[in-house]
PDB file of C-alpha atoms in Angstrom:
ATOM      1  CA  GLU L   1     -40.660 -30.760   6.516  1.00 48.00           C
ATOM      2  CA  ASN L   2     -38.342 -31.184   9.514  1.00 47.00           C
ATOM      3  CA  ASN L   3     -40.057 -28.256  11.240  1.00 55.00           C
ATOM      4  CA  SER L   4     -43.483 -29.828  10.676  1.00 56.00           C
ATOM      5  CA  ASN L   5     -42.200 -33.122  12.059  1.00 56.00           C
ATOM      6  CA  ALA L   6     -40.907 -31.365  15.177  1.00 55.00           C
ATOM      7  CA  LEU L   7     -44.309 -29.745  15.708  1.00 51.00           C
ATOM      8  CA  GLU L   8     -46.110 -33.065  15.189  1.00 55.00           C
ATOM      9  CA  LEU L   9     -43.869 -34.605  17.849  1.00 51.00           C
ATOM     10  CA  SER L  10     -44.605 -31.715  20.224  1.00 52.00           C
ATOM     11  CA  ILE L  11     -48.344 -32.223  19.721  1.00 48.00           C
ATOM     12  CA  ALA L  12     -48.023 -35.957  20.409  1.00 50.00           C
ATOM     13  CA  LEU L  13     -46.011 -35.356  23.592  1.00 45.00           C
ATOM     14  CA  SER L  14     -48.589 -32.859  24.874  1.00 52.00           C
ATOM     15  CA  LYS L  15     -51.450 -35.278  24.182  1.00 52.00           C
ATOM     16  CA  ILE L  16     -49.860 -38.054  26.243  1.00 40.00           C
ATOM     17  CA  GLY L  17     -48.946 -35.629  29.022  1.00 55.00           C
ATOM     18  CA  LEU L  18     -45.153 -35.671  28.740  1.00 42.00           C
ATOM     19  CA  ILE L  19     -45.243 -31.917  28.190  1.00 47.00           C
ATOM     20  CA  ASP L  20     -47.982 -29.569  29.375  1.00 54.00           C
ATOM     21  CA  ASP L  21     -48.747 -27.753  26.119  1.00 60.00           C
ATOM     22  CA  CYS L  22     -46.848 -27.586  22.849  1.00 70.00           C
ATOM     23  CA  HIS L  23     -47.342 -23.858  22.221  1.00 68.00           C
ATOM     24  CA  PHE L  24     -44.176 -22.556  23.872  1.00 65.00           C
ATOM     25  CA  VAL L  25     -42.182 -25.592  22.726  1.00 75.00           C
ATOM     26  CA  SER L  26     -43.165 -24.628  19.179  1.00 78.00           C
ATOM     27  CA  HIS L  27     -41.782 -21.122  19.863  1.00 77.00           C
ATOM     28  CA  GLU L  28     -38.386 -22.790  20.286  1.00 79.00           C
ATOM     29  CA  VAL L  29     -38.839 -24.776  17.075  1.00 81.00           C
ATOM     30  CA  GLY L  30     -39.452 -21.462  15.306  1.00 84.00           C
ATOM     31  CA  HIS L  31     -36.306 -19.940  16.848  1.00 77.00           C
ATOM     32  CA  VAL L  32     -34.184 -22.868  15.639  1.00 84.00           C
ATOM     33  CA  ALA L  33     -35.770 -22.796  12.171  1.00 86.00           C
ATOM     34  CA  PHE L  34     -34.898 -19.112  11.732  1.00 89.00           C
ATOM     35  CA  LYS L  35     -31.344 -19.671  12.966  1.00 87.00           C
ATOM     36  CA  GLU L  36     -30.868 -22.353  10.305  1.00 86.00           C
ATOM     37  CA  ASN L  37     -32.554 -20.299   7.558  1.00 90.00           C
ATOM     38  CA  PRO L  38     -32.765 -16.560   8.388  1.00 91.00           C
ATOM     39  CA  SER L  39     -35.778 -15.808   6.180  1.00 90.00           C
ATOM     40  CA  VAL L  40     -39.137 -15.091   7.793  1.00 91.00           C
ATOM     41  CA  ILE L  41     -41.374 -15.952   4.851  1.00 91.00           C
ATOM     42  CA  GLU L  42     -39.396 -19.013   3.711  1.00 91.00           C
ATOM     43  CA  ASN L  43     -39.875 -20.445   7.193  1.00 87.00           C
ATOM     44  CA  LEU L  44     -43.598 -19.648   7.295  1.00 88.00           C
ATOM     45  CA  ILE L  45     -44.985 -20.411   3.836  1.00 86.00           C
ATOM     46  CA  GLY L  46     -46.357 -23.934   3.696  1.00 80.00           C
ATOM     47  CA  MET L  47     -46.489 -24.345   7.468  1.00 79.00           C
ATOM     48  CA  ASP L  48     -49.758 -25.047   9.276  1.00 73.00           C
ATOM     49  CA  GLY L  49     -50.472 -22.245  11.739  1.00 63.00           C
ATOM     50  CA  THR L  50     -53.054 -24.350  13.553  1.00 69.00           C
ATOM     51  CA  MET L  51     -50.297 -26.633  14.886  1.00 71.00           C
ATOM     52  CA  CYS L  52     -49.594 -25.757  18.520  1.00 73.00           C
ATOM     53  CA  ARG L  53     -51.819 -22.695  18.110  1.00 69.00           C
ATOM     54  CA  GLY L  54     -49.390 -20.651  16.053  1.00 74.00           C
ATOM     55  CA  GLY L  55     -46.407 -20.873  18.389  1.00 83.00           C
ATOM     56  CA  TYR L  56     -43.986 -21.723  15.581  1.00 86.00           C
ATOM     57  CA  PHE L  57     -44.912 -18.490  13.772  1.00 88.00           C
ATOM     58  CA  HIS L  58     -44.407 -16.481  16.950  1.00 87.00           C
ATOM     59  CA  GLY L  59     -40.976 -18.057  17.427  1.00 89.00           C
ATOM     60  CA  VAL L  60     -39.816 -17.294  13.885  1.00 91.00           C
ATOM     61  CA  LEU L  61     -40.821 -13.614  14.186  1.00 93.00           C
ATOM     62  CA  ALA L  62     -39.246 -13.336  17.628  1.00 91.00           C
ATOM     63  CA  ALA L  63     -35.971 -14.756  16.300  1.00 93.00           C
ATOM     64  CA  TYR L  64     -35.994 -12.337  13.355  1.00 94.00           C
ATOM     65  CA  PHE L  65     -36.361  -9.220  15.508  1.00 96.00           C
ATOM     66  CA  HIS L  66     -33.922 -10.601  18.085  1.00 92.00           C
ATOM     67  CA  ASP L  67     -31.259 -10.870  15.375  1.00 95.00           C
ATOM     68  CA  VAL L  68     -31.998  -7.352  14.086  1.00 95.00           C
ATOM     69  CA  GLN L  69     -31.504  -6.020  17.608  1.00 94.00           C
ATOM     70  CA  GLU L  70     -28.366  -8.105  18.241  1.00 93.00           C
ATOM     71  CA  ASP L  71     -26.819  -6.806  15.007  1.00 94.00           C
ATOM     72  CA  GLY L  72     -27.447  -3.210  16.105  1.00 95.00           C
ATOM     73  CA  ASP L  73     -29.636  -2.505  13.082  1.00 95.00           C
ATOM     74  CA  PRO L  74     -32.487   0.042  13.150  1.00 96.00           C
ATOM     75  CA  PHE L  75     -36.032  -1.220  13.550  1.00 96.00           C
ATOM     76  CA  PRO L  76     -37.205  -2.394  10.091  1.00 95.00           C
ATOM     77  CA  SER L  77     -39.280   0.311   8.395  1.00 95.00           C
ATOM     78  CA  ASP L  78     -41.150  -2.383   6.444  1.00 94.00           C
ATOM     79  CA  TYR L  79     -42.148  -4.355   9.546  1.00 96.00           C
ATOM     80  CA  ASN L  80     -45.856  -3.980   8.738  1.00 93.00           C
ATOM     81  CA  THR L  81     -45.420  -5.800   5.407  1.00 94.00           C
ATOM     82  CA  VAL L  82     -43.292  -8.716   6.640  1.00 94.00           C
ATOM     83  CA  CYS L  83     -46.353 -10.978   6.749  1.00 94.00           C
ATOM     84  CA  ASN L  84     -48.019  -9.806   3.529  1.00 94.00           C
ATOM     85  CA  ASP L  85     -47.241 -12.960   1.532  1.00 94.00           C
ATOM     86  CA  LEU L  86     -49.594 -14.814   3.899  1.00 92.00           C
ATOM     87  CA  ILE L  87     -52.616 -12.537   3.371  1.00 92.00           C
ATOM     88  CA  GLY L  88     -55.657 -14.597   2.455  1.00 86.00           C
ATOM     89  CA  THR L  89     -54.571 -17.556   4.575  1.00 85.00           C
ATOM     90  CA  SER L  90     -55.430 -18.358   8.173  1.00 82.00           C
ATOM     91  CA  ASN L  91     -51.710 -18.104   8.945  1.00 88.00           C
ATOM     92  CA  TYR L  92     -51.598 -14.342   8.386  1.00 92.00           C
ATOM     93  CA  GLN L  93     -53.037 -13.611  11.823  1.00 91.00           C
ATOM     94  CA  ASP L  94     -50.429 -15.855  13.495  1.00 89.00           C
ATOM     95  CA  CYS L  95     -47.731 -13.893  11.700  1.00 92.00           C
ATOM     96  CA  VAL L  96     -49.122 -10.484  12.735  1.00 95.00           C
ATOM     97  CA  HIS L  97     -49.459 -11.697  16.336  1.00 92.00           C
ATOM     98  CA  GLY L  98     -45.863 -12.894  16.053  1.00 92.00           C
ATOM     99  CA  LEU L  99     -44.804  -9.357  15.102  1.00 96.00           C
ATOM    100  CA  GLY L 100     -45.809  -8.331  18.614  1.00 96.00           C
ATOM    101  CA  HIS L 101     -43.605 -11.016  20.157  1.00 93.00           C
ATOM    102  CA  GLY L 102     -40.764  -9.865  17.928  1.00 95.00           C
ATOM    103  CA  MET L 103     -41.138  -6.207  18.845  1.00 97.00           C
ATOM    104  CA  VAL L 104     -40.540  -7.000  22.506  1.00 96.00           C
ATOM    105  CA  HIS L 105     -37.366  -8.869  21.521  1.00 93.00           C
ATOM    106  CA  TYR L 106     -36.229  -5.701  19.753  1.00 97.00           C
ATOM    107  CA  PHE L 107     -37.379  -2.991  22.172  1.00 97.00           C
ATOM    108  CA  GLU L 108     -37.012  -5.197  25.277  1.00 93.00           C
ATOM    109  CA  GLU L 109     -38.347  -3.331  28.335  1.00 89.00           C
ATOM    110  CA  ASP L 110     -39.507  -0.308  26.302  1.00 95.00           C
ATOM    111  CA  LEU L 111     -43.139  -1.434  26.213  1.00 96.00           C
ATOM    112  CA  GLU L 112     -44.371   1.923  24.912  1.00 96.00           C
ATOM    113  CA  SER L 113     -42.314   1.656  21.702  1.00 97.00           C
ATOM    114  CA  SER L 114     -43.628  -1.841  20.973  1.00 98.00           C
ATOM    115  CA  LEU L 115     -47.217  -0.743  21.509  1.00 98.00           C
ATOM    116  CA  GLN L 116     -46.727   2.317  19.299  1.00 97.00           C
ATOM    117  CA  MET L 117     -45.548   0.137  16.413  1.00 97.00           C
ATOM    118  CA  CYS L 118     -48.707  -1.961  16.761  1.00 97.00           C
ATOM    119  CA  GLN L 119     -50.906   1.136  16.902  1.00 96.00           C
ATOM    120  CA  ASP L 120     -49.448   2.393  13.617  1.00 95.00           C
ATOM    121  CA  MET L 121     -51.050  -0.591  11.876  1.00 96.00           C
ATOM    122  CA  SER L 122     -54.736  -1.144  11.061  1.00 95.00           C
ATOM    123  CA  PHE L 123     -57.327  -1.696  13.790  1.00 96.00           C
ATOM    124  CA  TYR L 124     -57.326  -5.497  13.812  1.00 96.00           C
ATOM    125  CA  GLN L 125     -53.619  -5.752  13.028  1.00 96.00           C
ATOM    126  CA  ASP L 126     -53.130  -3.649  16.164  1.00 97.00           C
ATOM    127  CA  VAL L 127     -55.327  -6.004  18.212  1.00 96.00           C
ATOM    128  CA  LEU L 128     -53.338  -9.065  17.099  1.00 95.00           C
ATOM    129  CA  CYS L 129     -49.966  -7.357  17.429  1.00 97.00           C
ATOM    130  CA  THR L 130     -50.707  -5.949  20.898  1.00 97.00           C
ATOM    131  CA  GLY L 131     -51.707  -9.426  22.074  1.00 96.00           C
ATOM    132  CA  GLY L 132     -48.277 -10.684  21.005  1.00 94.00           C
ATOM    133  CA  VAL L 133     -46.524  -7.755  22.689  1.00 97.00           C
ATOM    134  CA  MET L 134     -48.275  -8.346  25.994  1.00 98.00           C
ATOM    135  CA  MET L 135     -47.713 -12.110  25.969  1.00 93.00           C
ATOM    136  CA  GLN L 136     -43.977 -11.684  25.367  1.00 94.00           C
ATOM    137  CA  TYR L 137     -43.679  -8.785  27.814  1.00 97.00           C
ATOM    138  CA  THR L 138     -45.417 -10.587  30.693  1.00 97.00           C
ATOM    139  CA  ASP L 139     -43.449 -13.779  30.036  1.00 92.00           C
ATOM    140  CA  ASN L 140     -40.137 -11.891  29.972  1.00 94.00           C
ATOM    141  CA  VAL L 141     -40.771 -10.006  33.219  1.00 96.00           C
ATOM    142  CA  LEU L 142     -42.088 -12.981  35.185  1.00 96.00           C
ATOM    143  CA  THR L 143     -39.276 -15.221  33.919  1.00 93.00           C
ATOM    144  CA  ARG L 144     -36.520 -12.744  34.755  1.00 95.00           C
ATOM    145  CA  GLN L 145     -37.866 -11.268  37.993  1.00 96.00           C
ATOM    146  CA  GLY L 146     -39.840 -14.204  39.367  1.00 96.00           C
ATOM    147  CA  ILE L 147     -43.416 -14.138  40.615  1.00 96.00           C
ATOM    148  CA  SER L 148     -44.007 -12.096  43.752  1.00 97.00           C
ATOM    149  CA  LYS L 149     -46.785  -9.785  44.909  1.00 97.00           C
ATOM    150  CA  ASN L 150     -44.652  -6.753  44.113  1.00 97.00           C
ATOM    151  CA  VAL L 151     -43.596  -7.902  40.634  1.00 98.00           C
ATOM    152  CA  ILE L 152     -47.003  -9.053  39.463  1.00 98.00           C
ATOM    153  CA  SER L 153     -48.811  -6.017  40.917  1.00 98.00           C
ATOM    154  CA  ASN L 154     -46.502  -3.641  39.029  1.00 97.00           C
ATOM    155  CA  LEU L 155     -46.553  -5.584  35.767  1.00 97.00           C
ATOM    156  CA  CYS L 156     -49.587  -3.830  34.248  1.00 97.00           C
ATOM    157  CA  LEU L 157     -50.094  -0.520  36.009  1.00 96.00           C
ATOM    158  CA  GLN L 158     -53.404   1.193  35.282  1.00 95.00           C
ATOM    159  CA  SER L 159     -51.715   4.578  35.719  1.00 95.00           C
ATOM    160  CA  GLU L 160     -49.267   3.868  32.874  1.00 95.00           C
ATOM    161  CA  LEU L 161     -51.500   2.144  30.298  1.00 96.00           C
ATOM    162  CA  ASP L 162     -54.657   3.168  28.482  1.00 94.00           C
ATOM    163  CA  ILE L 163     -57.720   1.089  29.343  1.00 95.00           C
ATOM    164  CA  VAL L 164     -57.446  -1.247  26.325  1.00 95.00           C
ATOM    165  CA  ASP L 165     -53.764  -1.996  26.959  1.00 97.00           C
ATOM    166  CA  PHE L 166     -54.407  -2.349  30.707  1.00 97.00           C
ATOM    167  CA  VAL L 167     -57.005  -5.037  30.013  1.00 97.00           C
ATOM    168  CA  GLU L 168     -54.819  -6.816  27.439  1.00 97.00           C
ATOM    169  CA  CYS L 169     -51.789  -6.758  29.725  1.00 98.00           C
ATOM    170  CA  ASN L 170     -53.638  -8.360  32.630  1.00 98.00           C
ATOM    171  CA  VAL L 171     -55.373 -10.915  30.410  1.00 98.00           C
ATOM    172  CA  SER L 172     -51.950 -11.813  28.997  1.00 97.00           C
ATOM    173  CA  THR L 173     -50.606 -12.149  32.528  1.00 98.00           C
ATOM    174  CA  GLY L 174     -53.242 -14.813  33.134  1.00 98.00           C
ATOM    175  CA  ILE L 175     -52.319 -16.558  29.878  1.00 96.00           C
ATOM    176  CA  THR L 176     -48.644 -16.525  30.841  1.00 95.00           C
ATOM    177  CA  LEU L 177     -49.425 -17.872  34.317  1.00 97.00           C
ATOM    178  CA  ALA L 178     -51.295 -20.783  32.734  1.00 94.00           C
ATOM    179  CA  PHE L 179     -48.011 -21.898  31.160  1.00 90.00           C
ATOM    180  CA  PHE L 180     -46.075 -21.252  34.370  1.00 92.00           C
ATOM    181  CA  THR L 181     -48.447 -23.552  36.310  1.00 94.00           C
ATOM    182  CA  ASP L 182     -48.889 -26.326  33.705  1.00 89.00           C
ATOM    183  CA  HIS L 183     -52.421 -25.068  33.013  1.00 91.00           C
ATOM    184  CA  ASP L 184     -53.556 -25.685  36.595  1.00 95.00           C
ATOM    185  CA  PHE L 185     -56.405 -23.248  37.291  1.00 97.00           C
ATOM    186  CA  GLU L 186     -56.186 -23.524  41.078  1.00 97.00           C
ATOM    187  CA  GLU L 187     -52.447 -22.784  41.129  1.00 97.00           C
ATOM    188  CA  GLY L 188     -52.766 -20.035  38.525  1.00 97.00           C
ATOM    189  CA  SER L 189     -55.619 -18.412  40.451  1.00 98.00           C
ATOM    190  CA  LYS L 190     -53.436 -18.069  43.541  1.00 98.00           C
ATOM    191  CA  LEU L 191     -50.917 -16.109  41.482  1.00 98.00           C
ATOM    192  CA  CYS L 192     -53.539 -13.883  39.814  1.00 98.00           C
ATOM    193  CA  GLU L 193     -54.871 -13.065  43.271  1.00 98.00           C
ATOM    194  CA  LEU L 194     -51.494 -11.565  44.190  1.00 98.00           C
ATOM    195  CA  ILE L 195     -52.347  -8.599  41.938  1.00 98.00           C
ATOM    196  CA  GLU L 196     -53.391  -5.696  44.165  1.00 97.00           C
ATOM    197  CA  ASN L 197     -55.604  -4.005  41.558  1.00 98.00           C
ATOM    198  CA  LYS L 198     -58.946  -5.831  41.734  1.00 98.00           C
ATOM    199  CA  GLN L 199     -59.804  -5.167  38.086  1.00 98.00           C
ATOM    200  CA  GLY L 200     -56.389  -6.399  37.023  1.00 98.00           C
ATOM    201  CA  GLN L 201     -56.872  -9.488  39.154  1.00 98.00           C
ATOM    202  CA  ASN L 202     -60.191 -10.283  37.456  1.00 98.00           C
ATOM    203  CA  TYR L 203     -58.739  -9.803  33.961  1.00 98.00           C
ATOM    204  CA  CYS L 204     -55.842 -12.063  34.929  1.00 98.00           C
ATOM    205  CA  LEU L 205     -58.287 -14.786  35.985  1.00 98.00           C
ATOM    206  CA  GLU L 206     -60.161 -14.283  32.711  1.00 98.00           C
ATOM    207  CA  GLY L 207     -56.961 -14.822  30.709  1.00 97.00           C
ATOM    208  CA  LEU L 208     -55.995 -17.842  32.814  1.00 98.00           C
ATOM    209  CA  ARG L 209     -59.390 -19.454  32.287  1.00 98.00           C
ATOM    210  CA  PHE L 210     -59.371 -18.712  28.554  1.00 95.00           C
ATOM    211  CA  GLU L 211     -55.914 -20.197  27.999  1.00 92.00           C
ATOM    212  CA  ILE L 212     -56.702 -23.397  29.913  1.00 94.00           C
ATOM    213  CA  GLN L 213     -59.939 -23.896  27.987  1.00 93.00           C
ATOM    214  CA  ASP L 214     -58.261 -23.132  24.654  1.00 87.00           C
ATOM    215  CA  SER L 215     -55.429 -25.570  25.377  1.00 83.00           C
ATOM    216  CA  GLU L 216     -57.849 -28.349  26.314  1.00 84.00           C
ATOM    217  CA  LYS L 217     -59.974 -27.666  23.235  1.00 82.00           C
ATOM    218  CA  PHE L 218     -56.925 -27.843  20.962  1.00 71.00           C
ATOM    219  CA  LYS L 219     -55.876 -31.211  22.371  1.00 67.00           C
ATOM    220  CA  ALA L 220     -59.392 -32.647  22.016  1.00 72.00           C
ATOM    221  CA  GLU L 221     -60.343 -31.175  18.645  1.00 73.00           C
ATOM    222  CA  PRO L 222     -57.647 -29.206  16.797  1.00 64.00           C
ATOM    223  CA  LEU L 223     -58.751 -26.612  14.260  1.00 60.00           C
ATOM    224  CA  THR L 224     -58.129 -27.314  10.590  1.00 63.00           C
ATOM    225  CA  LEU L 225     -57.013 -24.757   8.025  1.00 60.00           C
ATOM    226  CA  ASP L 226     -60.320 -25.144   6.192  1.00 65.00           C
ATOM    227  CA  LYS L 227     -62.438 -24.350   9.260  1.00 71.00           C
ATOM    228  CA  ARG L 228     -60.204 -21.705  10.738  1.00 80.00           C
ATOM    229  CA  GLU L 229     -60.946 -18.024  10.405  1.00 88.00           C
ATOM    230  CA  LYS L 230     -58.934 -16.198   7.755  1.00 91.00           C
ATOM    231  CA  TYR L 231     -57.895 -12.601   8.338  1.00 93.00           C
ATOM    232  CA  GLN L 232     -58.126 -10.875   4.950  1.00 95.00           C
ATOM    233  CA  PRO L 233     -57.319  -7.131   5.147  1.00 96.00           C
ATOM    234  CA  GLN L 234     -58.275  -5.045   2.136  1.00 96.00           C
ATOM    235  CA  PHE L 235     -55.935  -2.143   1.369  1.00 94.00           C
ATOM    236  CA  VAL L 236     -57.629   0.974   0.015  1.00 92.00           C
ATOM    237  CA  GLU L 237     -56.639   4.534  -0.919  1.00 79.00           C
ATOM    238  CA  GLY L 238     -53.320   3.403  -2.337  1.00 77.00           C
ATOM    239  CA  GLY L 239     -52.663   1.094   0.600  1.00 74.00           C
ATOM    240  CA  SER L 240     -52.689   3.850   3.211  1.00 80.00           C
ATOM    241  CA  LYS L 241     -55.966   2.641   4.747  1.00 91.00           C
ATOM    242  CA  VAL L 242     -57.214  -0.831   5.610  1.00 95.00           C
ATOM    243  CA  ILE L 243     -60.640  -2.431   5.864  1.00 97.00           C
ATOM    244  CA  ASP L 244     -60.156  -5.492   8.079  1.00 97.00           C
ATOM    245  CA  ILE L 245     -62.187  -8.614   7.271  1.00 97.00           C
ATOM    246  CA  GLN L 246     -62.264 -11.895   9.208  1.00 96.00           C
ATOM    247  CA  SER L 247     -64.104 -14.973   7.996  1.00 96.00           C
ATOM    248  CA  PRO L 248     -63.634 -18.695   7.348  1.00 93.00           C
ATOM    249  CA  ALA L 249     -65.014 -17.829   3.886  1.00 95.00           C
ATOM    250  CA  ILE L 250     -62.676 -16.603   1.165  1.00 94.00           C
ATOM    251  CA  ILE L 251     -63.167 -12.970   0.120  1.00 96.00           C
ATOM    252  CA  SER L 252     -62.794 -12.070  -3.562  1.00 96.00           C
ATOM    253  CA  ASN L 253     -63.641  -9.273  -6.010  1.00 97.00           C
ATOM    254  CA  PHE L 254     -63.368  -6.611  -3.296  1.00 97.00           C
ATOM    255  CA  GLN L 255     -64.432  -3.152  -4.474  1.00 97.00           C
ATOM    256  CA  PHE L 256     -64.538   0.151  -2.606  1.00 96.00           C
ATOM    257  CA  GLU L 257     -66.014   3.371  -3.976  1.00 94.00           C
ATOM    258  CA  PRO L 258     -65.023   6.110  -1.476  1.00 90.00           C
ATOM    259  CA  LYS L 259     -67.220   8.879  -2.895  1.00 90.00           C
ATOM    260  CA  ALA L 260     -70.305   6.666  -2.866  1.00 91.00           C
ATOM    261  CA  ARG L 261     -69.216   4.943   0.371  1.00 93.00           C
ATOM    262  CA  LEU L 262     -69.995   1.637  -1.298  1.00 96.00           C
ATOM    263  CA  ILE L 263     -68.226  -1.605  -0.363  1.00 98.00           C
ATOM    264  CA  SER L 264     -68.772  -4.871  -2.217  1.00 98.00           C
ATOM    265  CA  PHE L 265     -67.138  -8.303  -2.332  1.00 98.00           C
ATOM    266  CA  VAL L 266     -67.925 -11.969  -2.901  1.00 98.00           C
ATOM    267  CA  ILE L 267     -67.848 -14.756  -0.285  1.00 98.00           C
ATOM    268  CA  ASP L 268     -67.395 -18.370  -1.375  1.00 96.00           C
ATOM    269  CA  ARG L 269     -69.445 -19.981   1.401  1.00 95.00           C
ATOM    270  CA  PRO L 270     -72.138 -19.044   3.959  1.00 96.00           C
ATOM    271  CA  GLN L 271     -69.832 -18.411   6.926  1.00 95.00           C
ATOM    272  CA  TYR L 272     -69.785 -15.489   9.350  1.00 97.00           C
ATOM    273  CA  VAL L 273     -68.046 -12.299   8.257  1.00 98.00           C
ATOM    274  CA  ALA L 274     -66.651  -9.696  10.676  1.00 98.00           C
ATOM    275  CA  MET L 275     -65.433  -6.347   9.375  1.00 98.00           C
ATOM    276  CA  TYR L 276     -63.659  -3.398  11.004  1.00 98.00           C
ATOM    277  CA  ILE L 277     -64.118  -0.305   8.858  1.00 97.00           C
ATOM    278  CA  PRO L 278     -62.808   3.252   9.448  1.00 95.00           C
ATOM    279  CA  ASN L 279     -65.839   5.442  10.176  1.00 94.00           C
ATOM    280  CA  GLU L 280     -64.917   7.806   7.342  1.00 93.00           C
ATOM    281  CA  PHE L 281     -65.753   5.064   4.829  1.00 94.00           C
ATOM    282  CA  LEU L 282     -69.302   4.516   6.081  1.00 94.00           C
ATOM    283  CA  SER L 283     -72.554   6.440   5.998  1.00 91.00           C
ATOM    284  CA  SER L 284     -74.300   7.037   9.332  1.00 88.00           C
ATOM    285  CA  LYS L 285     -77.171   4.980   7.916  1.00 92.00           C
ATOM    286  CA  MET L 286     -76.409   1.986   5.730  1.00 94.00           C
ATOM    287  CA  ILE L 287     -77.729  -1.264   4.302  1.00 96.00           C
ATOM    288  CA  VAL L 288     -75.844  -4.561   4.542  1.00 97.00           C
ATOM    289  CA  ALA L 289     -77.104  -7.112   2.018  1.00 97.00           C
ATOM    290  CA  VAL L 290     -76.040 -10.520   0.718  1.00 98.00           C
ATOM    291  CA  ASN L 291     -77.443 -11.275  -2.731  1.00 98.00           C
ATOM    292  CA  GLY L 292     -79.855  -8.398  -2.155  1.00 96.00           C
ATOM    293  CA  GLN L 293     -81.157  -9.769   1.165  1.00 96.00           C
ATOM    294  CA  ILE L 294     -80.460  -8.356   4.641  1.00 96.00           C
ATOM    295  CA  PRO L 295     -78.988 -11.163   6.807  1.00 97.00           C
ATOM    296  CA  ASP L 296     -81.073 -12.286   9.795  1.00 94.00           C
ATOM    297  CA  GLU L 297     -77.943 -12.294  11.968  1.00 96.00           C
ATOM    298  CA  LEU L 298     -76.496  -8.801  11.652  1.00 97.00           C
ATOM    299  CA  GLU L 299     -74.672  -6.667  14.219  1.00 97.00           C
ATOM    300  CA  VAL L 300     -73.294  -3.156  13.753  1.00 96.00           C
ATOM    301  CA  LYS L 301     -71.263  -1.361  16.415  1.00 95.00           C
ATOM    302  CA  GLY L 302     -69.602   2.055  16.181  1.00 93.00           C
ATOM    303  CA  ASN L 303     -66.360   3.315  17.745  1.00 92.00           C
ATOM    304  CA  VAL L 304     -65.065  -0.124  18.751  1.00 94.00           C
ATOM    305  CA  LEU L 305     -62.665   0.050  21.718  1.00 90.00           C
ATOM    306  CA  GLY L 306     -62.960   3.827  21.574  1.00 90.00           C
ATOM    307  CA  GLU L 307     -61.439   4.005  18.086  1.00 92.00           C
ATOM    308  CA  ARG L 308     -62.990   5.673  15.038  1.00 93.00           C
ATOM    309  CA  VAL L 309     -63.746   2.249  13.631  1.00 96.00           C
ATOM    310  CA  SER L 310     -67.077   0.464  13.169  1.00 97.00           C
ATOM    311  CA  MET L 311     -67.674  -3.271  13.342  1.00 97.00           C
ATOM    312  CA  ILE L 312     -70.112  -5.024  11.019  1.00 98.00           C
ATOM    313  CA  ARG L 313     -70.709  -8.718  11.680  1.00 98.00           C
ATOM    314  CA  PHE L 314     -73.196 -10.909   9.842  1.00 98.00           C
ATOM    315  CA  VAL L 315     -73.960 -14.545   9.068  1.00 98.00           C
ATOM    316  CA  PRO L 316     -75.216 -15.043   5.490  1.00 97.00           C
ATOM    317  CA  ASP L 317     -77.604 -17.773   4.388  1.00 96.00           C
ATOM    318  CA  ASP L 318     -75.748 -18.282   1.116  1.00 97.00           C
ATOM    319  CA  SER L 319     -72.482 -17.533  -0.636  1.00 97.00           C
ATOM    320  CA  GLY L 320     -72.514 -14.653  -3.096  1.00 98.00           C
ATOM    321  CA  LEU L 321     -72.302 -10.874  -3.398  1.00 98.00           C
ATOM    322  CA  VAL L 322     -72.067  -8.721  -0.263  1.00 98.00           C
ATOM    323  CA  MET L 323     -72.897  -5.017  -0.565  1.00 98.00           C
ATOM    324  CA  ILE L 324     -72.648  -2.306   2.082  1.00 98.00           C
ATOM    325  CA  SER L 325     -74.199   0.916   0.834  1.00 96.00           C
ATOM    326  CA  PRO L 326     -75.674   4.170   2.189  1.00 94.00           C
ATOM    327  CA  LEU L 327     -79.367   4.164   3.010  1.00 88.00           C
ATOM    328  CA  SER L 328     -80.874   6.767   0.677  1.00 74.00           C
TER     329      SER L 328
END
C-alpha cells in the first residue's frame, strides 16, 4: 500500500509539473521497496504496472540483480521464470522488461552477456528484455561519462551490434535523452544529432519522439489494467518452447497439437490478438478462423526480425474459439 501511495504521489507531482515524468522516480520507489522486502514477486503482485509506465517493476528487478551481483553470487539460473507468477496479467511484460534492466545491473558494462540472456528466452520475451537492457545501458553510460559527441557516437556501434540490437540501442538512446532533457524535443534533438552515424541519429530521434509522445499520453489519459494489452505466453513441448500471445483479451483453453500443427484457444472479448509462433509449429499454408470465420483484419508475416518466427495478427468480430490449422 505504501508503495502504491508513493507512485500516486509521483503521478500527481508529474501532472502539476513539479517533476518532469514519474517513470524514473518510480524506479527509485522500486529500489527502496526491494531493500525493505527482498522478494521480487511479493513486491510486484497486486501492484498496478500502468502506474508511471511500469517504472516500479523495473526498479524492483534492477534492485534484485544488483544485490545478487553485490553478494558475489552467480547469475540466477532461473532468471527466466522470476516473473512467471504474473503471467496472464498486463504486469508480466513490465516484469520481463525489468529483467533487462536488472541484467545490466549484474553484468554492468558487459552488454553482450546481458543481450545473450535475453536471446535465450522466447521471441517476444527477448524483445521486451532487450528493450530493458538498452534503456539501462544507455542511461548508465550517459550518466557516468556525460554527453559528448565522442561518448554518444560510440554508445551503439553498428560494427559491434547486429542490426536489431543496433536499432534498439539507438532508439533507447533517444528515450534516455528525453529524460535527460525533461522531455524537451528541441533540446533532445540537438543531442541525438551529435551521433555521427546518420542511421543511428535517425533512430535516436525516433526514440526521443516516441518517449515524449508516450509521456504526454500517459499524463492526459493513463491506461487502465482492463484496457491494457496482456502478454500471455503459452509454453509447449514440456515448456521448452513458447508461443507468444499479446491481447487485451484473456486467453483460455489453449491447445497445441504438434503433429497436426493445430493451435486453438478461446478469447473472452473481440480484441486484437498478436501471436509470435516458431515456424516449425506452422504449415506453410494455413487458415486462421474465429468461430469458423476468417477475420476481415488479418495479417501474417514470416521470419520476423530475421528470426525463424512468424507473426499472426487479427481483430475478431466476436469472442469465442480461435483455430489456426493447415490448409488441406
